[in-house]
Every structure is written in C-alpha cells, then in structure tokens.
Amino acid sequence: MLWRFGHLERMKLATMKLDTLLLQTVILSFFVLFISAYEDVTTLEDDDFAEFEQFDADDDNEASDSSEASQSQSKQKPVSSIPEQFESVDDQEDDIIVEDEDNEFEHFQDPEEFEGFADSVPRTPEQPKITISKVPIMLRMRWDAYWLEGLLCCMLAAYALAYAIGRAKNTAIAINFLKLHKPLLDDNFTLVGESGSDIVSVTGAEGEHGWRREAEHCFTMWCSGRTCCEGMLLTLKLIKRQDLVHMLLGAIRPTPDTLLIRVELGKEDSDPFVLCIAQKKTANKLAKEMQDLSVFCPERRPGDKHGLPSNLSVMSETPEATAAILDARVTTALTQYHTHLQYIHISDRYSGPKQIEETAVTKPPDTERVLLASITLDEAGEGDGGGEAIRPLLLLIFHIIDKLKRLRLSKEALAKCERRRQKVAEAWLRGAHAARQEQAAQRREEKRKQEKERILAEDDPEKQRRWELKEQKRQMKRKTPKMKQLKVKAL
C-alpha cells in the first residue's frame, strides 16, 4: 500500500511538470509568431517605399530629390505599427467621449461662441479679457461664523426665561392679594369671584372662587350681592413682567401695579351729579379724555380748599355734592393714604373717553351710573405692609357707596343739574340734526354729479341744454332770499 501511494505522488508531480512545460511552449510560440508578423509588416512598408523611389528616379531629377528626401524622412521616422494606429484612433475616440469636468469655462475659448462679436464691438489694440474670480472653498465649518444665530438663540432663551419668571411672579401677587383682602370682600358681598378652568385661587382647588386670568398680567374678579350697588368689578392690572421688552422699557419709565375698581350703581341709588377726586397729573388727563368730566366739570379746584392734600384736585358739578361726599372720615382717609390713590370718579352720565371719529355722531352715547377708582399697589401683593395700606382704601370705597345711597341734593341743586343735562341733550340733538343735514346734502350732491355725468355721456345736445337751464334755475332759486308773506285783513 505504501508503495502504491508513493507511486501516485510521483505520477502527480510528473503530470504537473508536463503541464507547466506545455504552457511555456505555447507562450513562446505565440511570442515568436507576433515578432515574425511585426517584421513582415515593416519589410512590406520598406519595399513599398522602394518602389516609389525607383519610379520617381526614372521620371526626373526633382522627383528623385523629393523621393530621396521622403526616403530619408521615412528612415529617420520611427517605424509605426498597426497596433499603434489603432491605439491613436482609440485615443481620439476617448478625447471625444470623455469630458474634462475641471475645465468648466472651456467654452470661452471656442470662437463659435462669439460669432459676430468682433464685428459689433469696435476693435481695440487689446482684446477684452474675461476675468473669472476664484472663490475659496470652505473646507471646514467655523463656529465664529454663526455669531448672529447664537445671539438670536440667547435672546430667545432669555425671553422664555423672563416669561416664565414674570408669569409666576404676577400669579404670586394676585394670590397674595386675594389672601389679604378676600375676607373683607366676603363680608361685603355674597358672591366673590368666579369658578372655572382659568381661575387663580388661594389653594388652587377645583371649584374654588378667585381671579379670572384675562392675560398674564391682568386678572379680574366680579363681586355681587350687596345693597346700594348692583355689583363690583375688580381688575388687577400688573406690570407686564412676562414681557422682557416691556421690562426694559419700564426701567426707563416705570409704571406701578394698579387695582381698578368699577362699581355699578342703580338708577335710584344716587342723585344725578358728577364728581372726581384725583392726582393733579391724572386730573388733567381725565379732564381732556373723559366725556362727562369735560362737559359737566369744566373747572378744577385744588384739594387745599376742601381740606385735602395739595397734590390732589377736585372736579365737581355742584358744591353741595362735594361737601356731602368729603366728610371727616373721607378727608382723613384721603390725607393718610393719598399716595396710593390715583382717582375716584362718581358719575351718572359716564360714557367713557371722548369719541374721535371722522364722521359726525348722530346719536348720543349711552350713559350709566358708576363709581370708578384706581389704586396703586406698589408691590402691595408681595408684603404685609403694602397689602395693609390698601385695606383702608377699600373700606373708603364701601363707605362712599353707602353714602351715595343716602345722599339727597336740595331742590335748587337738583334743578340746576337737570337743566344742565337738558342743555347737553339739546346740544346733542342739534349736533345730530346738523350732521344728518350734512349727510343728506352730501347724498344730494353725489346724486347730482351722477346725473350730470349721465347727461354729458349722451349725444343729445337738446337734453343737455334743458338740463343746464334747469340747473341755472335751481341755483337762482337757492340764492334768492326767503321772504315771509303776511296777510292783513281789511278793516
């Protein structure tokens, strides 16, 4: 068995050597054939050139010279082979097919792209040159190139942070104010606040009454169920702490937190009169803006004449109502807490600010009986001191409400107030009548213009002449003064 195995191994080695020898023989024979073919082609080319040389020598000497030159050139020229010719053809095809992507502006060198350019442009000693600027390619990104985006992101983050902090602070002020003054409101009203999803209460429990959030800086609360009034609306108007831009502007021109009180009075709860007690700057502003104060209270008197601080002004329709309202208790409270009070406005003809409209008002505004008050908090909702300073002013408002119910003017003062209101109503009627007449005249003039355009657009001269005569008669009748005709009976 071992002898057979060794014999097989020797047979395999012999077979491999034989295959290698045959492969070498085939490669050598192919190489010899290729060399022989190459030599045949070169000899063939040399024989052809020799025939041309012999033919040229028999003709004339010039041809012989040229043949000799060509022969010499052919001898000096390296012998080209057929494979090289095919390679040159392939190179030309490659040049046609392959496009050079790097040379993007090669069409500028093509003369066919600029046909007629030389004829239209005057010749100059120097040809126009096209300069192509090379823009550097940014290979890597740099963080300093995004400084503007980074600044905007920082501003947005600061605005969002200020919004969250300001909203929380305003909510805390509203809750703290409710903690301090809700017991007083519960003692004077049956229903204090509303319940719902947007309610801000002390404990935050569902169904509890409290502030209604109108905005992030504005809270309202309606109170009802009290004698001498139909209801009271409290509006807590705080600084826009959630707005970063408003806070920056507030640093230049600060504005305090304000509590606005609006008491709806009944028709039989008070006599007709208008009275306003306000700071001097606020009084000037209210006298210009409010309709009832500008009509019924044209005169402003300093507070010294009524026992009030000098920084307060009093605007009143009748002195009798002023003396009845400003009793000893009201005067003492205003003297002690006048820094927190902006104004107290009592009116039976309150119609809001003046209406500035382009068209004339043909209808008098709706009026109502109200008591308005504005109190500055000065961060009152955040501390006990500021919060306790507002309590006496709230008690003062309730005292004035009760006093208005009991106040009765004398017959003379009441008659003067009624006559003044009647004059104002007549003035409104005259103004409305004049406004209606003006509007009617404008409509007639517009209608007359349309009729004139229609007549002029027609091609009938007779109709145009009749219209002109009619218009002249109307103008003459309008200019003629009106005279009354009196009939006298014969005796």
mmCIF file of C-alpha atoms in Angstrom, residues 211-491:
data_model
loop_
_atom_site.group_PDB
_atom_site.id
_atom_site.type_symbol
_atom_site.label_atom_id
_atom_site.label_comp_id
_atom_site.label_asym_id
_atom_site.label_seq_id
_atom_site.Cartn_x
_atom_site.Cartn_y
_atom_site.Cartn_z
ATOM 1 C CA TRP A 211 -59.356 85.648 39.981
ATOM 2 C CA ARG A 212 -60.093 85.049 36.327
ATOM 3 C CA ARG A 213 -56.910 85.276 34.275
ATOM 4 C CA GLU A 214 -57.609 87.600 31.332
ATOM 5 C CA ALA A 215 -53.918 87.813 30.417
ATOM 6 C CA GLU A 216 -50.578 87.037 32.009
ATOM 7 C CA HIS A 217 -50.625 90.474 33.658
ATOM 8 C CA CYS A 218 -54.377 91.086 34.026
ATOM 9 C CA PHE A 219 -56.800 89.419 36.487
ATOM 10 C CA THR A 220 -60.494 90.200 37.014
ATOM 11 C CA MET A 221 -62.975 89.290 39.749
ATOM 12 C CA TRP A 222 -66.706 90.057 39.883
ATOM 13 C CA CYS A 223 -68.411 90.608 43.230
ATOM 14 C CA SER A 224 -72.167 90.808 43.667
ATOM 15 C CA GLY A 225 -74.844 90.510 46.334
ATOM 16 C CA ARG A 226 -74.631 93.841 48.201
ATOM 17 C CA THR A 227 -77.033 96.660 48.885
ATOM 18 C CA CYS A 228 -76.591 100.134 47.346
ATOM 19 C CA CYS A 229 -74.998 98.697 44.192
ATOM 20 C CA GLU A 230 -75.608 96.097 41.539
ATOM 21 C CA GLY A 231 -72.085 94.708 41.623
ATOM 22 C CA MET A 232 -68.387 95.500 41.706
ATOM 23 C CA LEU A 233 -65.669 94.511 39.241
ATOM 24 C CA LEU A 234 -62.066 94.321 40.473
ATOM 25 C CA THR A 235 -59.338 94.419 37.823
ATOM 26 C CA LEU A 236 -55.779 93.744 38.903
ATOM 27 C CA LYS A 237 -53.609 95.293 36.198
ATOM 28 C CA LEU A 238 -49.979 94.356 36.906
ATOM 29 C CA ILE A 239 -46.722 95.158 35.191
ATOM 30 C CA LYS A 240 -46.014 93.013 32.126
ATOM 31 C CA ARG A 241 -43.288 91.075 33.866
ATOM 32 C CA GLN A 242 -43.614 88.251 31.350
ATOM 33 C CA ASP A 243 -42.510 90.595 28.548
ATOM 34 C CA LEU A 244 -38.750 91.212 28.545
ATOM 35 C CA VAL A 245 -39.022 94.198 26.189
ATOM 36 C CA HIS A 246 -41.657 95.850 28.399
ATOM 37 C CA MET A 247 -39.484 95.313 31.462
ATOM 38 C CA LEU A 248 -36.526 97.000 29.753
ATOM 39 C CA LEU A 249 -38.748 99.947 28.794
ATOM 40 C CA GLY A 250 -40.153 100.009 32.330
ATOM 41 C CA ALA A 251 -36.661 100.566 33.685
ATOM 42 C CA ILE A 252 -36.652 103.897 31.807
ATOM 43 C CA ARG A 253 -40.281 104.828 32.539
ATOM 44 C CA PRO A 254 -41.560 102.755 35.479
ATOM 45 C CA THR A 255 -45.258 102.059 35.967
ATOM 46 C CA PRO A 256 -46.767 100.604 39.182
ATOM 47 C CA ASP A 257 -49.194 97.760 39.640
ATOM 48 C CA THR A 258 -52.782 99.053 39.697
ATOM 49 C CA LEU A 259 -56.098 97.903 41.109
ATOM 50 C CA LEU A 260 -59.091 99.210 39.124
ATOM 51 C CA ILE A 261 -62.497 99.245 40.857
ATOM 52 C CA ARG A 262 -65.764 99.679 38.954
ATOM 53 C CA VAL A 263 -68.998 99.798 40.978
ATOM 54 C CA GLU A 264 -72.283 99.559 39.054
ATOM 55 C CA LEU A 265 -74.826 101.879 40.718
ATOM 56 C CA GLY A 266 -78.571 101.523 40.343
ATOM 57 C CA LYS A 267 -80.847 104.190 38.892
ATOM 58 C CA GLU A 268 -82.283 105.048 42.313
ATOM 59 C CA ASP A 269 -79.028 104.676 44.241
ATOM 60 C CA SER A 270 -77.811 108.287 43.839
ATOM 61 C CA ASP A 271 -78.852 111.735 42.657
ATOM 62 C CA PRO A 272 -77.550 112.996 39.319
ATOM 63 C CA PHE A 273 -74.158 114.685 39.746
ATOM 64 C CA VAL A 274 -70.531 114.255 38.610
ATOM 65 C CA LEU A 275 -67.553 114.345 41.000
ATOM 66 C CA CYS A 276 -63.894 113.413 40.590
ATOM 67 C CA ILE A 277 -61.012 113.453 43.099
ATOM 68 C CA ALA A 278 -57.635 112.676 41.504
ATOM 69 C CA GLN A 279 -53.943 113.441 41.455
ATOM 70 C CA LYS A 280 -53.062 116.644 39.590
ATOM 71 C CA LYS A 281 -51.480 114.936 36.562
ATOM 72 C CA THR A 282 -54.234 112.351 36.447
ATOM 73 C CA ALA A 283 -56.913 115.054 36.783
ATOM 74 C CA ASN A 284 -55.546 116.956 33.774
ATOM 75 C CA LYS A 285 -55.567 113.792 31.711
ATOM 76 C CA LEU A 286 -59.086 112.779 32.763
ATOM 77 C CA ALA A 287 -60.490 116.259 32.066
ATOM 78 C CA LYS A 288 -59.238 116.045 28.473
ATOM 79 C CA GLU A 289 -60.216 112.439 27.780
ATOM 80 C CA MET A 290 -63.448 111.754 29.694
ATOM 81 C CA GLN A 291 -66.655 112.990 28.072
ATOM 82 C CA ASP A 292 -68.686 113.598 31.237
ATOM 83 C CA LEU A 293 -65.909 115.469 33.052
ATOM 84 C CA SER A 294 -65.224 117.759 30.077
ATOM 85 C CA VAL A 295 -68.951 118.632 29.783
ATOM 86 C CA PHE A 296 -70.201 118.816 33.380
ATOM 87 C CA CYS A 297 -66.997 119.653 35.311
ATOM 88 C CA PRO A 298 -65.028 122.238 33.341
ATOM 89 C CA GLU A 299 -63.495 123.758 36.492
ATOM 90 C CA ARG A 300 -60.741 122.130 38.581
ATOM 91 C CA ARG A 301 -60.108 123.231 42.137
ATOM 92 C CA PRO A 302 -57.071 122.353 44.291
ATOM 93 C CA GLY A 303 -57.533 119.988 47.211
ATOM 94 C CA ASP A 304 -56.420 122.589 49.778
ATOM 95 C CA LYS A 305 -59.807 124.314 49.552
ATOM 96 C CA HIS A 306 -61.556 121.091 50.603
ATOM 97 C CA GLY A 307 -59.177 120.001 53.356
ATOM 98 C CA LEU A 308 -57.253 117.540 51.138
ATOM 99 C CA PRO A 309 -53.519 117.303 50.348
ATOM 100 C CA SER A 310 -52.157 119.785 47.823
ATOM 101 C CA ASN A 311 -51.286 117.087 45.269
ATOM 102 C CA LEU A 312 -54.997 116.274 44.818
ATOM 103 C CA SER A 313 -57.507 118.103 42.603
ATOM 104 C CA VAL A 314 -61.293 118.169 42.840
ATOM 105 C CA MET A 315 -63.642 118.445 39.839
ATOM 106 C CA SER A 316 -67.289 118.741 40.815
ATOM 107 C CA GLU A 317 -70.543 119.671 39.113
ATOM 108 C CA THR A 318 -72.176 121.058 42.244
ATOM 109 C CA PRO A 319 -70.528 122.192 45.513
ATOM 110 C CA GLU A 320 -73.340 120.631 47.552
ATOM 111 C CA ALA A 321 -72.395 117.104 46.389
ATOM 112 C CA THR A 322 -68.714 117.808 47.089
ATOM 113 C CA ALA A 323 -69.400 118.868 50.647
ATOM 114 C CA ALA A 324 -71.653 115.865 51.224
ATOM 115 C CA ILE A 325 -69.110 113.324 49.980
ATOM 116 C CA LEU A 326 -65.969 114.830 51.537
ATOM 117 C CA ASP A 327 -66.898 114.383 55.170
ATOM 118 C CA ALA A 328 -64.414 113.994 58.016
ATOM 119 C CA ARG A 329 -63.917 110.260 57.550
ATOM 120 C CA VAL A 330 -63.263 110.532 53.789
ATOM 121 C CA THR A 331 -60.956 113.515 54.240
ATOM 122 C CA THR A 332 -58.893 111.702 56.902
ATOM 123 C CA ALA A 333 -58.525 108.573 54.779
ATOM 124 C CA LEU A 334 -57.522 110.535 51.677
ATOM 125 C CA THR A 335 -54.995 112.584 53.632
ATOM 126 C CA GLN A 336 -53.356 109.488 55.081
ATOM 127 C CA TYR A 337 -53.365 107.228 52.008
ATOM 128 C CA HIS A 338 -53.405 109.703 49.115
ATOM 129 C CA THR A 339 -50.126 108.316 47.713
ATOM 130 C CA HIS A 340 -51.879 105.052 46.797
ATOM 131 C CA LEU A 341 -54.937 106.748 45.261
ATOM 132 C CA GLN A 342 -54.953 107.862 41.619
ATOM 133 C CA TYR A 343 -58.592 108.916 41.290
ATOM 134 C CA ILE A 344 -62.169 108.408 42.479
ATOM 135 C CA HIS A 345 -64.752 109.184 39.795
ATOM 136 C CA ILE A 346 -68.504 109.323 40.542
ATOM 137 C CA SER A 347 -70.865 109.997 37.631
ATOM 138 C CA ASP A 348 -74.426 109.396 36.491
ATOM 139 C CA ARG A 349 -73.575 110.294 32.860
ATOM 140 C CA TYR A 350 -70.463 108.192 32.361
ATOM 141 C CA SER A 351 -69.907 107.351 28.689
ATOM 142 C CA GLY A 352 -66.176 106.579 28.620
ATOM 143 C CA PRO A 353 -63.488 108.500 26.730
ATOM 144 C CA LYS A 354 -64.330 111.007 24.025
ATOM 145 C CA GLN A 355 -65.171 109.516 20.669
ATOM 146 C CA ILE A 356 -62.933 110.899 17.956
ATOM 147 C CA GLU A 357 -64.474 109.843 14.663
ATOM 148 C CA GLU A 358 -64.163 111.108 11.123
ATOM 149 C CA THR A 359 -67.925 111.171 10.599
ATOM 150 C CA ALA A 360 -70.288 113.241 12.712
ATOM 151 C CA VAL A 361 -72.085 111.490 15.564
ATOM 152 C CA THR A 362 -75.840 111.459 15.033
ATOM 153 C CA LYS A 363 -76.719 109.576 18.213
ATOM 154 C CA PRO A 364 -75.801 110.494 21.803
ATOM 155 C CA PRO A 365 -73.637 107.915 23.591
ATOM 156 C CA ASP A 366 -75.088 105.504 26.126
ATOM 157 C CA THR A 367 -74.560 106.587 29.730
ATOM 158 C CA GLU A 368 -74.501 104.701 33.028
ATOM 159 C CA ARG A 369 -74.175 105.350 36.765
ATOM 160 C CA VAL A 370 -70.804 104.191 38.048
ATOM 161 C CA LEU A 371 -68.194 104.746 40.709
ATOM 162 C CA LEU A 372 -64.650 104.289 39.394
ATOM 163 C CA ALA A 373 -61.462 104.135 41.451
ATOM 164 C CA SER A 374 -57.802 103.441 40.719
ATOM 165 C CA ILE A 375 -55.377 102.375 43.454
ATOM 166 C CA THR A 376 -51.646 101.750 43.039
ATOM 167 C CA LEU A 377 -50.345 98.665 44.793
ATOM 168 C CA ASP A 378 -46.594 99.420 44.885
ATOM 169 C CA GLU A 379 -45.791 95.729 45.266
ATOM 170 C CA ALA A 380 -48.661 95.548 47.781
ATOM 171 C CA GLY A 381 -49.422 91.971 46.965
ATOM 172 C CA GLU A 382 -45.937 90.786 47.969
ATOM 173 C CA GLY A 383 -45.698 92.130 51.515
ATOM 174 C CA ASP A 384 -47.885 92.741 54.528
ATOM 175 C CA GLY A 385 -47.100 96.478 54.695
ATOM 176 C CA GLY A 386 -48.217 97.293 51.171
ATOM 177 C CA GLY A 387 -51.204 94.976 51.406
ATOM 178 C CA GLU A 388 -52.452 96.502 54.652
ATOM 179 C CA ALA A 389 -52.210 100.004 53.137
ATOM 180 C CA ILE A 390 -54.829 99.061 50.510
ATOM 181 C CA ARG A 391 -57.381 97.815 53.033
ATOM 182 C CA PRO A 392 -58.370 101.328 54.309
ATOM 183 C CA LEU A 393 -58.946 102.491 50.725
ATOM 184 C CA LEU A 394 -61.238 99.531 50.076
ATOM 185 C CA LEU A 395 -63.161 100.415 53.247
ATOM 186 C CA LEU A 396 -63.333 104.003 51.964
ATOM 187 C CA ILE A 397 -64.924 102.814 48.701
ATOM 188 C CA PHE A 398 -67.571 100.837 50.612
ATOM 189 C CA HIS A 399 -68.249 103.901 52.806
ATOM 190 C CA ILE A 400 -68.773 106.129 49.743
ATOM 191 C CA ILE A 401 -71.154 103.541 48.223
ATOM 192 C CA ASP A 402 -73.297 103.606 51.340
ATOM 193 C CA LYS A 403 -73.161 107.411 51.452
ATOM 194 C CA LEU A 404 -74.350 107.731 47.831
ATOM 195 C CA LYS A 405 -77.471 105.777 48.731
ATOM 196 C CA ARG A 406 -78.359 108.243 51.495
ATOM 197 C CA LEU A 407 -77.263 111.426 49.670
ATOM 198 C CA ARG A 408 -80.049 113.735 48.505
ATOM 199 C CA LEU A 409 -79.429 117.100 46.873
ATOM 200 C CA SER A 410 -81.528 120.175 47.520
ATOM 201 C CA LYS A 411 -84.224 121.194 45.064
ATOM 202 C CA GLU A 412 -82.197 124.090 43.695
ATOM 203 C CA ALA A 413 -79.057 121.976 43.147
ATOM 204 C CA LEU A 414 -81.102 119.179 41.654
ATOM 205 C CA ALA A 415 -82.873 121.593 39.310
ATOM 206 C CA LYS A 416 -79.554 123.042 38.134
ATOM 207 C CA CYS A 417 -78.231 119.564 37.417
ATOM 208 C CA GLU A 418 -81.385 118.667 35.489
ATOM 209 C CA ARG A 419 -81.247 121.860 33.413
ATOM 210 C CA ARG A 420 -77.602 121.242 32.609
ATOM 211 C CA ARG A 421 -78.371 117.746 31.404
ATOM 212 C CA GLN A 422 -81.266 119.028 29.321
ATOM 213 C CA LYS A 423 -78.989 121.572 27.639
ATOM 214 C CA VAL A 424 -76.473 118.875 26.877
ATOM 215 C CA ALA A 425 -79.193 116.679 25.390
ATOM 216 C CA GLU A 426 -80.437 119.577 23.223
ATOM 217 C CA ALA A 427 -76.902 120.265 22.065
ATOM 218 C CA TRP A 428 -76.586 116.627 21.082
ATOM 219 C CA LEU A 429 -79.874 116.841 19.168
ATOM 220 C CA ARG A 430 -78.768 119.968 17.338
ATOM 221 C CA GLY A 431 -75.480 118.393 16.500
ATOM 222 C CA ALA A 432 -77.205 115.235 15.314
ATOM 223 C CA HIS A 433 -79.648 117.280 13.192
ATOM 224 C CA ALA A 434 -76.786 119.246 11.615
ATOM 225 C CA ALA A 435 -74.900 116.015 10.960
ATOM 226 C CA ARG A 436 -77.954 114.475 9.302
ATOM 227 C CA GLN A 437 -78.454 117.578 7.152
ATOM 228 C CA GLU A 438 -74.816 117.492 6.108
ATOM 229 C CA GLN A 439 -75.072 113.835 5.200
ATOM 230 C CA ALA A 440 -78.255 114.497 3.194
ATOM 231 C CA ALA A 441 -76.566 117.382 1.333
ATOM 232 C CA GLN A 442 -73.647 115.134 0.514
ATOM 233 C CA ARG A 443 -76.003 112.484 -0.845
ATOM 234 C CA ARG A 444 -77.862 115.075 -2.986
ATOM 235 C CA GLU A 445 -74.590 116.447 -4.341
ATOM 236 C CA GLU A 446 -73.387 112.969 -5.176
ATOM 237 C CA LYS A 447 -76.679 112.206 -6.927
ATOM 238 C CA ARG A 448 -76.448 115.471 -8.908
ATOM 239 C CA LYS A 449 -72.895 114.638 -10.023
ATOM 240 C CA GLN A 450 -74.001 111.220 -11.246
ATOM 241 C CA GLU A 451 -76.897 112.790 -13.181
ATOM 242 C CA LYS A 452 -74.543 115.332 -14.778
ATOM 243 C CA GLU A 453 -72.124 112.614 -15.846
ATOM 244 C CA ARG A 454 -75.004 110.639 -17.337
ATOM 245 C CA ILE A 455 -76.306 113.650 -19.312
ATOM 246 C CA LEU A 456 -72.858 114.561 -20.614
ATOM 247 C CA ALA A 457 -72.258 110.978 -21.687
ATOM 248 C CA GLU A 458 -75.273 111.108 -24.018
ATOM 249 C CA ASP A 459 -75.054 112.578 -27.552
ATOM 250 C CA ASP A 460 -78.299 114.572 -27.355
ATOM 251 C CA PRO A 461 -77.435 118.333 -27.207
ATOM 252 C CA GLU A 462 -81.077 119.303 -26.645
ATOM 253 C CA LYS A 463 -81.294 117.222 -23.477
ATOM 254 C CA GLN A 464 -78.042 118.722 -22.240
ATOM 255 C CA ARG A 465 -79.341 122.257 -22.882
ATOM 256 C CA ARG A 466 -82.552 121.568 -20.932
ATOM 257 C CA TRP A 467 -80.568 120.156 -18.013
ATOM 258 C CA GLU A 468 -78.323 123.236 -17.909
ATOM 259 C CA LEU A 469 -81.392 125.553 -17.858
ATOM 260 C CA LYS A 470 -82.893 123.534 -15.039
ATOM 261 C CA GLU A 471 -79.640 123.727 -13.068
ATOM 262 C CA GLN A 472 -79.443 127.508 -13.555
ATOM 263 C CA LYS A 473 -82.999 127.972 -12.268
ATOM 264 C CA ARG A 474 -82.183 125.856 -9.217
ATOM 265 C CA GLN A 475 -79.096 127.934 -8.436
ATOM 266 C CA MET A 476 -81.022 131.210 -8.821
ATOM 267 C CA LYS A 477 -83.785 129.978 -6.536
ATOM 268 C CA ARG A 478 -81.210 128.925 -3.974
ATOM 269 C CA LYS A 479 -79.552 132.360 -3.974
ATOM 270 C CA THR A 480 -82.865 134.260 -3.719
ATOM 271 C CA PRO A 481 -83.524 135.291 -0.077
ATOM 272 C CA LYS A 482 -86.591 133.798 1.531
ATOM 273 C CA MET A 483 -89.357 136.255 2.489
ATOM 274 C CA LYS A 484 -92.458 135.672 4.533
ATOM 275 C CA GLN A 485 -95.788 136.782 3.118
ATOM 276 C CA LEU A 486 -98.162 138.412 5.607
ATOM 277 C CA LYS A 487 -101.862 138.765 5.007
ATOM 278 C CA VAL A 488 -103.592 141.828 6.531
ATOM 279 C CA LYS A 489 -107.323 141.843 6.974
ATOM 280 C CA ALA A 490 -109.191 144.950 5.825
ATOM 281 C CA LEU A 491 -110.950 146.968 8.484
#
